[in-house]
Coordinates of C-alpha atoms (C1' of nucleotides) in Angstrom, one line a residue:
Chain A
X1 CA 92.9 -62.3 86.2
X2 CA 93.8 -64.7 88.2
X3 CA 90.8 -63.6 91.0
X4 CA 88.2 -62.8 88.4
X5 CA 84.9 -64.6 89.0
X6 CA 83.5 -63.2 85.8
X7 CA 84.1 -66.4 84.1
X8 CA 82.7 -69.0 86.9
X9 CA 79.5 -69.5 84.8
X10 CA 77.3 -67.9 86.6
X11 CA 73.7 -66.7 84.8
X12 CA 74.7 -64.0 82.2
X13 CA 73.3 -60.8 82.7
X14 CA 70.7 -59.9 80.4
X15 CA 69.9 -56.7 78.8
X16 CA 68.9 -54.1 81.3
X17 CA 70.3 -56.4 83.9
X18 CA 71.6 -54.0 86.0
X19 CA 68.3 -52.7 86.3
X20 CA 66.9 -56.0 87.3
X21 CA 69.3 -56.7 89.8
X22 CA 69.1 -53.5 91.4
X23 CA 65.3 -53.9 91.8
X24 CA 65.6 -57.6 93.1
X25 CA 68.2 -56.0 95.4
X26 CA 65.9 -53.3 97.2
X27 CA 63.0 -56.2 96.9
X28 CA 65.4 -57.9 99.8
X29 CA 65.1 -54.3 101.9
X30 CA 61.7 -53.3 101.0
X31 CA 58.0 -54.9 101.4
X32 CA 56.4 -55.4 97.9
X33 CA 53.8 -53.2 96.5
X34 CA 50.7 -53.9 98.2
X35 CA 48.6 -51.9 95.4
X36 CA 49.5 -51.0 91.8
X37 CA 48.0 -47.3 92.7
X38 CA 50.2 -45.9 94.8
X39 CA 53.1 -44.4 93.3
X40 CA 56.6 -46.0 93.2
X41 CA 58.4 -45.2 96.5
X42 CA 61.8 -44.0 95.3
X43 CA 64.2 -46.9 96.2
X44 CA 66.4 -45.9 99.2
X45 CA 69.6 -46.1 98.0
X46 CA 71.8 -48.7 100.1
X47 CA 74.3 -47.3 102.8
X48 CA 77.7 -47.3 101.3
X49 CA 79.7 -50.1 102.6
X50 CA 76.5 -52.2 103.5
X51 CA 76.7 -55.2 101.0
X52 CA 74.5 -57.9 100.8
X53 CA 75.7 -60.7 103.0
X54 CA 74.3 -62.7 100.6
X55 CA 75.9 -61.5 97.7
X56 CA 79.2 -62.8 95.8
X57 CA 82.5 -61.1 97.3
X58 CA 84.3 -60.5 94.2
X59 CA 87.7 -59.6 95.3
X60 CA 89.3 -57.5 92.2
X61 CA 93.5 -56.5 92.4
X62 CA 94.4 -53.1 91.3
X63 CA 95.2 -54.1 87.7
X64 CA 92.3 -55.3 87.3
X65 CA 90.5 -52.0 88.5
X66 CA 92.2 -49.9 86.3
X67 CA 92.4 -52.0 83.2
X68 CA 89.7 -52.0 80.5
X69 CA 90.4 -54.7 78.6
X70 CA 90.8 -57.4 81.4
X71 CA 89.7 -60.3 79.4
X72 CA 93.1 -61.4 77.6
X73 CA 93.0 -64.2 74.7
X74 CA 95.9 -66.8 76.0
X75 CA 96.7 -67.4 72.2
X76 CA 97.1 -63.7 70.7
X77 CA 96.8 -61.9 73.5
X78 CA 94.1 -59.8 72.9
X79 CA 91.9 -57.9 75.5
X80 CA 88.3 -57.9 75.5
X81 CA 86.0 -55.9 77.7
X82 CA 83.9 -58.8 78.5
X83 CA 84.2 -62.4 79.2
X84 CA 81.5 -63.3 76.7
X85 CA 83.7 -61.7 73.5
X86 CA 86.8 -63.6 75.0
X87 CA 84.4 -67.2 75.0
X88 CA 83.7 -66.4 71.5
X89 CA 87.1 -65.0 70.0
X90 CA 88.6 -68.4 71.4
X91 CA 86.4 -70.3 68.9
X92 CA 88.3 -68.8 66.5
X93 CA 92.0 -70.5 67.9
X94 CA 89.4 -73.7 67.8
X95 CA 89.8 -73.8 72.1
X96 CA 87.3 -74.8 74.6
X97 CA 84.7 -72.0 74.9
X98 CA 81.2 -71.1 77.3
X99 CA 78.9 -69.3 76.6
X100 CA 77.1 -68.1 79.6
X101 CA 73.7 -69.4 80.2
X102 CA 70.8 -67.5 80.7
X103 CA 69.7 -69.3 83.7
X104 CA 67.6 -66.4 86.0
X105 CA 67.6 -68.5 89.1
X106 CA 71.3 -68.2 89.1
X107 CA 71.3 -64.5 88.9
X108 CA 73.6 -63.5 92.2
X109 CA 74.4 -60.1 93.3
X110 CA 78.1 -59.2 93.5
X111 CA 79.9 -57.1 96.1
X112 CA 83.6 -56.1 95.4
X113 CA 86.3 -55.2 97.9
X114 CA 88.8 -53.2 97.7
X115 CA 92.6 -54.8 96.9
X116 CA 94.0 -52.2 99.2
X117 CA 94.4 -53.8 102.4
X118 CA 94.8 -50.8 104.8
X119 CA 91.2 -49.6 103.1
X120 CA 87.9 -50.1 104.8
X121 CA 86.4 -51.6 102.1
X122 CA 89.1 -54.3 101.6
X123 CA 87.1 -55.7 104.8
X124 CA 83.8 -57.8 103.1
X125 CA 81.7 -56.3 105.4
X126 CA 82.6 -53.3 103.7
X127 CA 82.4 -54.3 100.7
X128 CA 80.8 -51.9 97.4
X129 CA 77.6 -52.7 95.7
X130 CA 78.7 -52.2 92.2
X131 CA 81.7 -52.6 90.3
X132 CA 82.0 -48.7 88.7
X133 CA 81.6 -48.0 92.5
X134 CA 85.0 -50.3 93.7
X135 CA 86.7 -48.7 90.4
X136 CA 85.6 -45.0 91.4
X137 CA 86.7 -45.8 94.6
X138 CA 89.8 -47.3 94.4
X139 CA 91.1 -44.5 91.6
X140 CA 89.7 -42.1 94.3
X141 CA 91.6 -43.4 97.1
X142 CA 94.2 -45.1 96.1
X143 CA 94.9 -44.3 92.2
X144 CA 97.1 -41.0 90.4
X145 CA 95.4 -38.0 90.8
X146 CA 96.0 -37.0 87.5
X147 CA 93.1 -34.3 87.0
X148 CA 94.3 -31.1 88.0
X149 CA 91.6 -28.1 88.6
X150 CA 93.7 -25.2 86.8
X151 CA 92.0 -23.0 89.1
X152 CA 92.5 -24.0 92.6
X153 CA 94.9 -27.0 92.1
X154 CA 92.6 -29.5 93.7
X155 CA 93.5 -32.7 92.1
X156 CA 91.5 -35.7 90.9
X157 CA 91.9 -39.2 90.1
X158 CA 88.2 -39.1 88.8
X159 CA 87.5 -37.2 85.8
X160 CA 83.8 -36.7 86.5
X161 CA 84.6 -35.3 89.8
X162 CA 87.0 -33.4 88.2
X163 CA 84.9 -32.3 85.7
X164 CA 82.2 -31.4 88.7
X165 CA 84.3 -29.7 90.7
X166 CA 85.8 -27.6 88.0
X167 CA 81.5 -26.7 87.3
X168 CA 81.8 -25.2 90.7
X169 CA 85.0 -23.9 91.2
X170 CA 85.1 -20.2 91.4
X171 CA 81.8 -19.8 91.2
X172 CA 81.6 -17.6 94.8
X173 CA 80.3 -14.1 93.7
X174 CA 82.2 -10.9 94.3
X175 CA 79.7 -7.9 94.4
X176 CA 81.2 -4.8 92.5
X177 CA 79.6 -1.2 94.3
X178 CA 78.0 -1.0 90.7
X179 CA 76.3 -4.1 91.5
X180 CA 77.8 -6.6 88.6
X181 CA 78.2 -9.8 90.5
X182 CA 81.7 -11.9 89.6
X183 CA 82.6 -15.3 90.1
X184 CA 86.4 -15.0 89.6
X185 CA 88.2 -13.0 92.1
X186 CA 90.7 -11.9 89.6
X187 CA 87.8 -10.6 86.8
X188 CA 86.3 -8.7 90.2
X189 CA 89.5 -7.0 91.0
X190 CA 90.2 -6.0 87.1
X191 CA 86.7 -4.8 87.0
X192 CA 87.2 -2.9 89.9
X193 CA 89.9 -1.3 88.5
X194 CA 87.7 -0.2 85.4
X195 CA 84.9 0.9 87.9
X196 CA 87.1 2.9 89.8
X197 CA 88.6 4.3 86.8
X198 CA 85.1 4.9 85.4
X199 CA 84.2 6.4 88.8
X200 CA 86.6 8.7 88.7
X201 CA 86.1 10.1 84.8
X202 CA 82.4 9.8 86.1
X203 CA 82.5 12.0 88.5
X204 CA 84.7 14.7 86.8
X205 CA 81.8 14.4 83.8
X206 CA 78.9 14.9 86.2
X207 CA 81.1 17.7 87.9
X208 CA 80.9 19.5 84.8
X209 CA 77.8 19.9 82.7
X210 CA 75.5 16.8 84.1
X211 CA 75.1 13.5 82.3
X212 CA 77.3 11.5 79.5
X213 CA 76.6 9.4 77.8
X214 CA 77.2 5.8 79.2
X215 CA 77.8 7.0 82.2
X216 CA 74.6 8.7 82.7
X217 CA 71.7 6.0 81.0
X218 CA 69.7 7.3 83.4
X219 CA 69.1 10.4 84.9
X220 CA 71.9 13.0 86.0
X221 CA 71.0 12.8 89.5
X222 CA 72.5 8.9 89.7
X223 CA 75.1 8.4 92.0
X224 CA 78.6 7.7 90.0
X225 CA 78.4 3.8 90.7
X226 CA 74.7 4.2 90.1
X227 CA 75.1 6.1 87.0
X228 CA 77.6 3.4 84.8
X229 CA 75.8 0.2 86.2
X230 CA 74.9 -0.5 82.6
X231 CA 77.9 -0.3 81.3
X232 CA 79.3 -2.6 83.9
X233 CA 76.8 -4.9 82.3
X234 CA 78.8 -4.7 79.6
X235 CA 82.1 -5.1 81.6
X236 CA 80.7 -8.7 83.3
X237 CA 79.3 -10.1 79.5
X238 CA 82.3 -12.7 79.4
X239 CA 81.2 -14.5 82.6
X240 CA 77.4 -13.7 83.3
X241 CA 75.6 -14.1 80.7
X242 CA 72.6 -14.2 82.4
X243 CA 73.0 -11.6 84.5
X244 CA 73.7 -9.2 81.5
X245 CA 70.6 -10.3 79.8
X246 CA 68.8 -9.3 82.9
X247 CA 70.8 -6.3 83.5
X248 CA 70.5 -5.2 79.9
X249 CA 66.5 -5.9 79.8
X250 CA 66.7 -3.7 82.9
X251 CA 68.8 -1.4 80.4
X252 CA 66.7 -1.8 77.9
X253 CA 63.9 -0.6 80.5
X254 CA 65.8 2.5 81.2
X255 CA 65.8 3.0 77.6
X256 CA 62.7 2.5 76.5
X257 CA 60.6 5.4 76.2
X258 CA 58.4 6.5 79.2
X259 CA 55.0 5.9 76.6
X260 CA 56.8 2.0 75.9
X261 CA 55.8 1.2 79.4
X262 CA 58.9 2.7 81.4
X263 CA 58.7 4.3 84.6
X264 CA 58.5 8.0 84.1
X265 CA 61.9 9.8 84.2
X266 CA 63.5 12.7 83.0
X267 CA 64.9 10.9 80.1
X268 CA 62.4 12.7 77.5
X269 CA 61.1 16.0 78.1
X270 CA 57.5 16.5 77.5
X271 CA 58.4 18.8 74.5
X272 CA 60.4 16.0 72.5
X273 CA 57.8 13.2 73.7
X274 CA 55.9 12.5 70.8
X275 CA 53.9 10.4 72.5
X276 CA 54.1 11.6 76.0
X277 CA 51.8 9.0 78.0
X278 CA 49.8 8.1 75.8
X279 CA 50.1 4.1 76.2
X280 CA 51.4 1.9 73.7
X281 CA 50.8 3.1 70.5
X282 CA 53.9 2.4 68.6
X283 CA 54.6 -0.6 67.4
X284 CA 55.7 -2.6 70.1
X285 CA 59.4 -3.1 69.9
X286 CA 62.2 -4.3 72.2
X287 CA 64.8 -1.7 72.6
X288 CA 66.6 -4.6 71.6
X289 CA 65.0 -4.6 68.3
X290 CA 64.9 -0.7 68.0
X291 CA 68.5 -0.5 68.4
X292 CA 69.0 -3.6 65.9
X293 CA 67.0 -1.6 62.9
X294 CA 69.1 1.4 63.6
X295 CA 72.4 -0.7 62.9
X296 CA 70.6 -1.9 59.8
X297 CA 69.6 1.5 58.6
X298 CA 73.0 2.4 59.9
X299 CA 74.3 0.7 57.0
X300 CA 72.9 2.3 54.4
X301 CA 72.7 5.2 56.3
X302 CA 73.1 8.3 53.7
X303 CA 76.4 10.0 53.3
X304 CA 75.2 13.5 54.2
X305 CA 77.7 13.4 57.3
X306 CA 81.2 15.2 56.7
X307 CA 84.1 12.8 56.3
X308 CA 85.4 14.5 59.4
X309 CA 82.2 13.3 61.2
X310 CA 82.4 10.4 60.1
X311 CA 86.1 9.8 60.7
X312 CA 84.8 10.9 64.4
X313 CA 82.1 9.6 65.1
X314 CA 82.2 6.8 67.8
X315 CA 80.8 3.5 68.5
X316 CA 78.1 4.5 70.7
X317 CA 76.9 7.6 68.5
X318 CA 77.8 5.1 65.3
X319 CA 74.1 3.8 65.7
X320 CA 72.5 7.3 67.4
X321 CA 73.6 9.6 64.6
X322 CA 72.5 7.1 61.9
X323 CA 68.8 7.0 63.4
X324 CA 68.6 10.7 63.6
X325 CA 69.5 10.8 59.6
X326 CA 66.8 7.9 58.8
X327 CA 64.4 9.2 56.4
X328 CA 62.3 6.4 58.0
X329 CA 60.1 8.1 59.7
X330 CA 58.3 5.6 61.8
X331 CA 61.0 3.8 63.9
X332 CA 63.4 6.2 63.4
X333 CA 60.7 8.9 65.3
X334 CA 61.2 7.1 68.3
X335 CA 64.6 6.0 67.9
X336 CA 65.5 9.7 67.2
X337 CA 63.6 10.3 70.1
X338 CA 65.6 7.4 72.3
X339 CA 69.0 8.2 71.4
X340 CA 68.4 12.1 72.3
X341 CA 67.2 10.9 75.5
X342 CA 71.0 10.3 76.5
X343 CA 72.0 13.6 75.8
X344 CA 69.2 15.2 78.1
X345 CA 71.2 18.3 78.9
X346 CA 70.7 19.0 75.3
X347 CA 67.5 18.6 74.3
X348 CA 65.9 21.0 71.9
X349 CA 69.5 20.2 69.8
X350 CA 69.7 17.6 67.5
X351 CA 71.4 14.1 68.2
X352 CA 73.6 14.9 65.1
X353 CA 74.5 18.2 66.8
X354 CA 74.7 16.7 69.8
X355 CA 77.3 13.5 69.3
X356 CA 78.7 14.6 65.7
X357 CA 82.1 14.5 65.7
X358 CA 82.6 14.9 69.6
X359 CA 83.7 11.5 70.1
X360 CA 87.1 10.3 70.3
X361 CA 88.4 7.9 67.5
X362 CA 87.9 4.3 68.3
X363 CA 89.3 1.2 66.6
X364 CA 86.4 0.5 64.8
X365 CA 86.1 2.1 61.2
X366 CA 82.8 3.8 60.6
X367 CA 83.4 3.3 57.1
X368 CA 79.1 4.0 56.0
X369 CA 77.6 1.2 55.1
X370 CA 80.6 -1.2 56.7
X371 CA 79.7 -4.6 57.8
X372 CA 80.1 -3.9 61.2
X373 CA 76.7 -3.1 62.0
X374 CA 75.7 -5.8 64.5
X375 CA 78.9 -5.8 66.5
X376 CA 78.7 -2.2 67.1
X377 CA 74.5 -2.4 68.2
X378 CA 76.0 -5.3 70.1
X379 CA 78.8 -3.0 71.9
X380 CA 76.4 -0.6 71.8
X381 CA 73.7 -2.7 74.3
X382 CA 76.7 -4.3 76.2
X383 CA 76.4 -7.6 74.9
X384 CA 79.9 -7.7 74.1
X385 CA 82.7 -6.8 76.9
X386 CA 84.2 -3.4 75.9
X387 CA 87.8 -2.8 77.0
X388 CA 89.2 -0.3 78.8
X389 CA 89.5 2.0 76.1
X390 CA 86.4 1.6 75.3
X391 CA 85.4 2.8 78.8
X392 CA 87.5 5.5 78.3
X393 CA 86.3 6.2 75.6
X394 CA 82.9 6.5 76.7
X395 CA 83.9 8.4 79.7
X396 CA 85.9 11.2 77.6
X397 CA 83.2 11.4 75.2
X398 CA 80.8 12.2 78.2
X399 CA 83.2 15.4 78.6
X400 CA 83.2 15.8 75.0
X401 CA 79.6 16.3 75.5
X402 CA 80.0 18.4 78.3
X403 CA 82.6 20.8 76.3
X404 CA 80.4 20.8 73.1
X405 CA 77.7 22.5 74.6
X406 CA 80.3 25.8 74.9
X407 CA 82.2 24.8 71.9
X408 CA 79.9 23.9 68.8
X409 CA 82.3 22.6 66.8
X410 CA 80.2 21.9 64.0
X411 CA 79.4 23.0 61.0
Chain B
dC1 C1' 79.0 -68.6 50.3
dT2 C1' 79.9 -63.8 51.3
dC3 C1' 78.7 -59.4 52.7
dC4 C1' 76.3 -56.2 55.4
dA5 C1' 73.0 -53.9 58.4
dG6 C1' 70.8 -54.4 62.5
dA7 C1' 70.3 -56.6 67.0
dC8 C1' 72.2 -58.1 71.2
dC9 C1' 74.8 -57.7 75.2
dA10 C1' 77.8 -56.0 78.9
dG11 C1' 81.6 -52.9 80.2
dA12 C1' 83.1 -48.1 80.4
dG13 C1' 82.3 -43.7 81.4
dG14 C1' 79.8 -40.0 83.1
dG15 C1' 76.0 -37.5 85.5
dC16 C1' 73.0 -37.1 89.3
dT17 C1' 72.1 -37.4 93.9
dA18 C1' 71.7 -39.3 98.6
dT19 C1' 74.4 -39.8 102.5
dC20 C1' 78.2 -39.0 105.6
Chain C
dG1 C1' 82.6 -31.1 100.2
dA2 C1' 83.7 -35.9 99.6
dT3 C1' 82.1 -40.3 98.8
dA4 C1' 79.5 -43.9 96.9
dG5 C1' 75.1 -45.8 94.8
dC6 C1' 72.3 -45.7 90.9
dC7 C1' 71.1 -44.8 86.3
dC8 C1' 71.9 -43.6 81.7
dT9 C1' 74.3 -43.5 77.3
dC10 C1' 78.0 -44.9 74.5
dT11 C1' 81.0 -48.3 72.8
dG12 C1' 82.7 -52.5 70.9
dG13 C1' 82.6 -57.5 69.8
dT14 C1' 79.7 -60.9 68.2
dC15 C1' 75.5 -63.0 66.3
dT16 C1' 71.7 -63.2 63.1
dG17 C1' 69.0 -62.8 59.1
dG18 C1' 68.4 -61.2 54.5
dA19 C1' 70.2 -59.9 50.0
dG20 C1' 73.2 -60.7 46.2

DNA sequence: CTCCAGACCAGAGGGCTATC
DNA sequence: GATAGCCCTCTGGTCTGGAG
């Protein structure tokens, strides 16, 4: 403390001083407004290194930068932030105390210089402009560099830089063949290890009868990476957000029937259309939405299914099969209508007939009217990452499909 | 006189951004 | 990308005025 000039008696800053001296500091760099119209230039900020030769040179040591309570009572020994609180506590040991005056004239800008003597700031020509700036600098430069990025390594003595760099780090995209972007290397290579895998199960599906389900959103004729693009959506959830809302509004697109404002596909054959371009004249509802109310009625879905269906059924058709029951008949019409749409080889059967019972078990009971509604319209849009059994899943029941058409095992 | 809530004030810490 | 300047908010010690 011994090089403090905190306590010389120098004006005391004021509230919103810092502001104030900043603005008499660019007034010595910049003409005065000439007219009260024109809008406030934006204050060049002042070249690092450049003090003002007229300011104090406050020369701080390295204790001093990195302590917080640097004011110390001599008597008890206690630390206070600020110079002021010290003048006051010693009125309490009955000492000699000051108050600083609040004398404007006096107000002086300060320069610091670094303690380090092999820095270039520890010259006063180089001196910094602010004291947060000498204490950034000297932890910087010369202090521990005790934050640690636990993805790279990079250290940091800073914790805001730290805290900005690790904002950043990773964030360089890997670009999957399916198109899911990645900013982690490592969750690109594990995806690619699904998409491949997918590919592969993909390919022996299309190879077969034509389009699964989750594989094949959109038309048959889809390239393998093309075809399971939304359920890489699904794959990337944990890290883009964003770009699965986008990709699943494009999903949602794909789903949407052709009279909802799609572009025309083969999803829906004109025969199971019921509205076959004829503009808008459902209800206007997100496929979002649609697939929301079919969890709901999902849960109270009626318990015509066999046990063995239901002990079968599978995520994905969890939500399909309970639409095609509904004895709503508004929503449901379309929803029926929707969820056929992914089994276009079979159209003409019902979705019942279609999915019942063909898909492999899953983890998740389908227990009717279970509480697990939402999560499975969730999985069931992508907005939750399914793992890779749930890929595989998806992928076998797409040959489960395929088989069903020669073996209706249904009764 | 004591207690308490609000005000005052400046340092600390962090974020943003210009500059190198 | 690193560094440093600037600005903002939060925090903590103390003062101040009103109520009991």
């Amino acid at each position: 403390m011994s090089n403090l000039t905190c306590a010389s008696g120098e004006a005391s800053a004021s509230s919103g001083n810092r502001t104030e001296i900043g603005t008499d500091y660019s007034q010595q760099y910049f003409a005065p407004p000439t007219t009260q119209t024109q809008p406030p230039l934006k204050k060049k900020r002042n070249l690092p290194g450049n003090p003002d030769p007229e300011a104090e040179v406050v020369a701080l040591s390295p204790k001093t930068l990195l302590a917080t309570n640097r004011f110390i009572c001599e008597i008890c020994n206690k630390g206070f932030q600020r110079d002021q609180n010290l003048q006051l506590h010693r009125r309490g040991h009955n000492l000699p105390w000051k108050l600083k005056q609040r004398t404007s004239k006096e107000i002086r800008k300060k320069v610091y210089v670094c303690p380090e003597v092999t820095c270039v700031h520890h010259d006063p020509s180089r001196a910094l402009g602010d004291l947060t700036g000498i204490k950034k600098h000297f932890c910087r430069k010369h202090g521990e560099k005790k934050w640690k990025c636990d993805k790279c390594s990079k250290k940091y003595a800073v914790q805001s830089d730290w805290k900005a760099h690790s904002k950043t780090c990773g964030t360089r995209e890997y670009r999957c063949d399916c198109g899911t972007l990645f900013s982690r290397r490592d969750s690109f290579i594990t995806h690619r290890a699904f998409c491949d895998a997918l590919a592969e199960e993909s390919g022996r599906s299309v190879a077969g009868t034509g389009t699964g389900i989750g594989l094949g959103i959109g038309n048959s004729s889809e390239t393998p990476e093309a075809a399971h693009a939304g359920m890489m959506i699904s794959s990337a959830s944990a890290t883009h957000d964003e770009d699965i809302f986008h990709g699943l509004k494009e999903e949602q697109q794909s789903l949407m029937a052709p009279w909802v404002g799609a572009p025309s596909s083969s999803f829906f054959s004109p025969h199971e259309n019921p509205n076959p371009r004829g503009g808008p004249t459902l209800p206007h509802m997100s496929a979002t939405a649609l697939l929301q109310k079919a969890a709901e009625m999902g849960a109270t879905m009626s318990l015509t299914r066999t046990h063995q269906q239901q002990q079968q059924a599978h995520v994905c058709t969890n939500a399909a099969l309970d639409l095609s029951s509904r004895e709503d008949q508004m929503t449901p019409t379309l929803l029926h209508h929707v969820i056929n749409s992914f089994s276009s080889p079979f159209q003409g059967t019902s979705f019942d007939h279609t999915f019942g019972g063909c898909a492999p078990k899953t983890t998740t009971a389908h227990a009717a009217g279970n509480n697990n509604s939402e999560a499975l319209t969730r999985d069931f849009l992508g907005l939750t990452s399914l793992s890779h059994n749930d890929f595989l899943n998806i992928a076998a029941m797409g040959n489960c499909i395929n088989n069903q058409t020669q073996n209706p095992w249904q009764g």
